[in-house]
Amino acid sequence: METKIFQSDQINHAAALLRQGELVAFPTETVYGLGANALLPKSVAQVFAVKGRPSDNPLIVHVVDFPMTQKFVESYHPLTEKIVKNFWPGPLTLIFSIKSGSLSPVVTGGLSTAAFRMPDNKKTLSLIEETGAPLVGPSANTSGKPSPTTAMHVYHDLKGKIAGILDDGATQIGVESTVLDLSGEVPTILRPGAVTKEQLEDVLGIEVPLDKHLVKESETPKAPGMKYKHYSPDTPVLMIRPDDWEKALDWAEKKDQKVGLLATPKIAENYKTADRFVFDEDTIEAATRGLFSGLRALDEAHKVDVIFAEIFPEDHLGLAYMNRLKKAAAQNYFVEK
């Protein structure tokens, strides 16, 4: 299969393929999604096959506006209107209880709930509107690997397996959306993202708990990205605490391990002999934006034996960064032997 790269003036061609049941990857402000018409179960099933993704993993349904959700949702949480007004379009996915039979079990993972998001990307909103149906859109990569933040990342993973990719350059945020469960009484974060716990609490005026339960391989997650290990390159990743860089590099030298650094400029400038992926700035925003690109770049160069990654405090956007990094590293920090 030829995988075509579509530009802005070709959105109608991409939409036509989606209506025909083909798969087309699309850009969002977070990562690139692997798009299929959410109303065509056979197409959605192809998403799992192409990604190598477990079929019990629910998918996020991408909509062009809030009214598009009404065909599917059984009931809305009382705070829904306030949340949508403040955070849509944007990197916030909302989980609702849905009407029986409104979406195929292949979309919901067999659950009585479904996840919905209105992405903040004009090209993709036009694509959904032109298609005339919502689109499922898990990250457009091989399952378990770092999510794609450019069209070329998608092409690298899925060339010849999907019909097309709608290109919109690099994504602005770099990690997947926050997932907020609104199917129960208390809004609960199932996956942290760029819409932070603090932002939600400020708008809603209530405490918003974070579900830190890590789902085992045998369990069905309520939302994507809840597995213990995820976003993982083939190269082992170790998280490095601020005071451990010298110790970690000494250990690697003694073990004859070639190291790749994934770090901010203030850290990387001290270790110029290692292969490096340096974030644009010394900020959590730059680190989050570059996390998946850096993991991919160091892994795909096939020059290093281990990736040492910088950590950040686990608050605000740092919670989303560390959530992804911990899973990429299978929860492993460097520990002096």
PDB file of C-alpha atoms in Angstrom, residues 114-220:
ATOM      1  CA  ALA A 114     -16.172   6.071  25.897  1.00  0.00           C
ATOM      2  CA  ALA A 115     -13.578   8.828  25.671  1.00  0.00           C
ATOM      3  CA  PHE A 116     -14.087  11.985  23.584  1.00  0.00           C
ATOM      4  CA  ARG A 117     -11.821  14.874  22.613  1.00  0.00           C
ATOM      5  CA  MET A 118     -12.008  17.983  20.453  1.00  0.00           C
ATOM      6  CA  PRO A 119      -8.405  18.534  19.294  1.00  0.00           C
ATOM      7  CA  ASP A 120      -6.986  22.033  18.931  1.00  0.00           C
ATOM      8  CA  ASN A 121      -5.828  21.630  15.343  1.00  0.00           C
ATOM      9  CA  LYS A 122      -7.637  23.349  12.487  1.00  0.00           C
ATOM     10  CA  LYS A 123      -6.554  20.837   9.844  1.00  0.00           C
ATOM     11  CA  THR A 124      -7.868  17.891  11.833  1.00  0.00           C
ATOM     12  CA  LEU A 125     -11.123  19.655  12.750  1.00  0.00           C
ATOM     13  CA  SER A 126     -11.610  20.268   9.025  1.00  0.00           C
ATOM     14  CA  LEU A 127     -10.814  16.606   8.356  1.00  0.00           C
ATOM     15  CA  ILE A 128     -13.452  15.406  10.844  1.00  0.00           C
ATOM     16  CA  GLU A 129     -16.030  17.814   9.453  1.00  0.00           C
ATOM     17  CA  GLU A 130     -15.260  16.791   5.858  1.00  0.00           C
ATOM     18  CA  THR A 131     -15.469  13.106   6.792  1.00  0.00           C
ATOM     19  CA  GLY A 132     -18.865  13.668   8.396  1.00  0.00           C
ATOM     20  CA  ALA A 133     -18.110  11.314  11.287  1.00  0.00           C
ATOM     21  CA  PRO A 134     -15.986  11.254  14.434  1.00  0.00           C
ATOM     22  CA  LEU A 135     -12.563   9.637  14.181  1.00  0.00           C
ATOM     23  CA  VAL A 136     -10.811   7.278  16.550  1.00  0.00           C
ATOM     24  CA  GLY A 137      -7.220   8.357  16.940  1.00  0.00           C
ATOM     25  CA  PRO A 138      -4.753   6.477  19.108  1.00  0.00           C
ATOM     26  CA  SER A 139      -1.153   7.554  18.664  1.00  0.00           C
ATOM     27  CA  ALA A 140      -0.002   6.764  15.117  1.00  0.00           C
ATOM     28  CA  ASN A 141       2.903   4.492  15.994  1.00  0.00           C
ATOM     29  CA  THR A 142       3.718   0.885  16.713  1.00  0.00           C
ATOM     30  CA  SER A 143       2.043   0.023  20.005  1.00  0.00           C
ATOM     31  CA  GLY A 144       4.178   0.583  23.087  1.00  0.00           C
ATOM     32  CA  LYS A 145       6.778   2.727  21.317  1.00  0.00           C
ATOM     33  CA  PRO A 146       7.283   6.504  21.732  1.00  0.00           C
ATOM     34  CA  SER A 147       4.351   8.430  20.284  1.00  0.00           C
ATOM     35  CA  PRO A 148       4.878  10.344  17.020  1.00  0.00           C
ATOM     36  CA  THR A 149       5.189  14.127  17.092  1.00  0.00           C
ATOM     37  CA  THR A 150       5.897  14.633  13.363  1.00  0.00           C
ATOM     38  CA  ALA A 151       4.466  13.181  10.169  1.00  0.00           C
ATOM     39  CA  MET A 152       7.860  11.592   9.485  1.00  0.00           C
ATOM     40  CA  HIS A 153       7.664   9.683  12.765  1.00  0.00           C
ATOM     41  CA  VAL A 154       4.360   8.244  11.553  1.00  0.00           C
ATOM     42  CA  TYR A 155       5.828   7.462   8.138  1.00  0.00           C
ATOM     43  CA  HIS A 156       8.772   5.674   9.764  1.00  0.00           C
ATOM     44  CA  ASP A 157       6.465   3.385  11.760  1.00  0.00           C
ATOM     45  CA  LEU A 158       3.502   2.889   9.446  1.00  0.00           C
ATOM     46  CA  LYS A 159       4.729   3.367   5.854  1.00  0.00           C
ATOM     47  CA  GLY A 160       2.915   0.913   3.598  1.00  0.00           C
ATOM     48  CA  LYS A 161       0.389   0.025   6.304  1.00  0.00           C
ATOM     49  CA  ILE A 162      -1.962   3.036   6.111  1.00  0.00           C
ATOM     50  CA  ALA A 163      -3.449   5.066   3.264  1.00  0.00           C
ATOM     51  CA  GLY A 164      -2.173   8.479   4.257  1.00  0.00           C
ATOM     52  CA  ILE A 165      -0.878  11.063   6.704  1.00  0.00           C
ATOM     53  CA  LEU A 166      -2.182  14.616   7.035  1.00  0.00           C
ATOM     54  CA  ASP A 167       0.958  16.679   7.669  1.00  0.00           C
ATOM     55  CA  ASP A 168       0.991  19.735   9.935  1.00  0.00           C
ATOM     56  CA  GLY A 169       4.601  19.795  11.055  1.00  0.00           C
ATOM     57  CA  ALA A 170       5.720  19.126  14.623  1.00  0.00           C
ATOM     58  CA  THR A 171       3.156  19.058  17.404  1.00  0.00           C
ATOM     59  CA  GLN A 172       3.210  21.859  19.982  1.00  0.00           C
ATOM     60  CA  ILE A 173       2.793  19.893  23.224  1.00  0.00           C
ATOM     61  CA  GLY A 174       4.459  16.556  22.562  1.00  0.00           C
ATOM     62  CA  VAL A 175       2.598  14.219  24.945  1.00  0.00           C
ATOM     63  CA  GLU A 176      -0.932  12.833  24.817  1.00  0.00           C
ATOM     64  CA  SER A 177      -3.972  14.587  26.263  1.00  0.00           C
ATOM     65  CA  THR A 178      -5.081  14.611  29.869  1.00  0.00           C
ATOM     66  CA  VAL A 179      -7.861  12.033  30.393  1.00  0.00           C
ATOM     67  CA  LEU A 180     -10.596  13.072  32.827  1.00  0.00           C
ATOM     68  CA  ASP A 181     -13.165  10.487  33.859  1.00  0.00           C
ATOM     69  CA  LEU A 182     -16.622  12.059  34.128  1.00  0.00           C
ATOM     70  CA  SER A 183     -18.555   8.791  34.277  1.00  0.00           C
ATOM     71  CA  GLY A 184     -18.696   8.800  38.080  1.00  0.00           C
ATOM     72  CA  GLU A 185     -19.566  11.342  40.750  1.00  0.00           C
ATOM     73  CA  VAL A 186     -16.048  12.734  41.231  1.00  0.00           C
ATOM     74  CA  PRO A 187     -14.101  13.923  38.166  1.00  0.00           C
ATOM     75  CA  THR A 188     -10.874  11.906  38.221  1.00  0.00           C
ATOM     76  CA  ILE A 189      -7.695  12.192  36.142  1.00  0.00           C
ATOM     77  CA  LEU A 190      -6.781   8.828  34.633  1.00  0.00           C
ATOM     78  CA  ARG A 191      -3.845  10.132  32.585  1.00  0.00           C
ATOM     79  CA  PRO A 192      -2.029  13.428  33.189  1.00  0.00           C
ATOM     80  CA  GLY A 193      -1.350  15.782  30.299  1.00  0.00           C
ATOM     81  CA  ALA A 194      -1.007  19.445  29.389  1.00  0.00           C
ATOM     82  CA  VAL A 195      -4.301  20.325  31.074  1.00  0.00           C
ATOM     83  CA  THR A 196      -3.025  19.988  34.611  1.00  0.00           C
ATOM     84  CA  LYS A 197      -4.624  18.934  37.862  1.00  0.00           C
ATOM     85  CA  GLU A 198      -4.058  22.473  39.139  1.00  0.00           C
ATOM     86  CA  GLN A 199      -5.815  24.046  36.136  1.00  0.00           C
ATOM     87  CA  LEU A 200      -8.826  21.767  36.492  1.00  0.00           C
ATOM     88  CA  GLU A 201      -9.119  22.441  40.200  1.00  0.00           C
ATOM     89  CA  ASP A 202      -8.849  26.192  39.633  1.00  0.00           C
ATOM     90  CA  VAL A 203     -11.713  26.154  37.109  1.00  0.00           C
ATOM     91  CA  LEU A 204     -13.941  23.641  38.909  1.00  0.00           C
ATOM     92  CA  GLY A 205     -13.344  24.778  42.473  1.00  0.00           C
ATOM     93  CA  ILE A 206     -13.028  21.212  43.750  1.00  0.00           C
ATOM     94  CA  GLU A 207     -10.250  18.716  44.348  1.00  0.00           C
ATOM     95  CA  VAL A 208      -9.638  16.566  41.285  1.00  0.00           C
ATOM     96  CA  PRO A 209      -7.965  13.291  42.290  1.00  0.00           C
ATOM     97  CA  LEU A 210      -5.373  11.527  40.151  1.00  0.00           C
ATOM     98  CA  ASP A 211      -5.792   7.783  39.696  1.00  0.00           C
ATOM     99  CA  LYS A 212      -2.238   6.433  39.996  1.00  0.00           C
ATOM    100  CA  HIS A 213      -3.244   2.812  39.460  1.00  0.00           C
ATOM    101  CA  LEU A 214      -0.951   1.211  36.867  1.00  0.00           C
ATOM    102  CA  VAL A 215      -2.766  -1.388  34.798  1.00  0.00           C
ATOM    103  CA  LYS A 216      -1.178  -4.789  34.327  1.00  0.00           C
ATOM    104  CA  GLU A 217      -1.034  -6.434  30.907  1.00  0.00           C
ATOM    105  CA  SER A 218      -3.925  -8.738  31.843  1.00  0.00           C
ATOM    106  CA  GLU A 219      -6.239  -5.871  32.872  1.00  0.00           C
ATOM    107  CA  THR A 220      -8.547  -3.783  30.688  1.00  0.00           C
TER     108      THR A 220
END
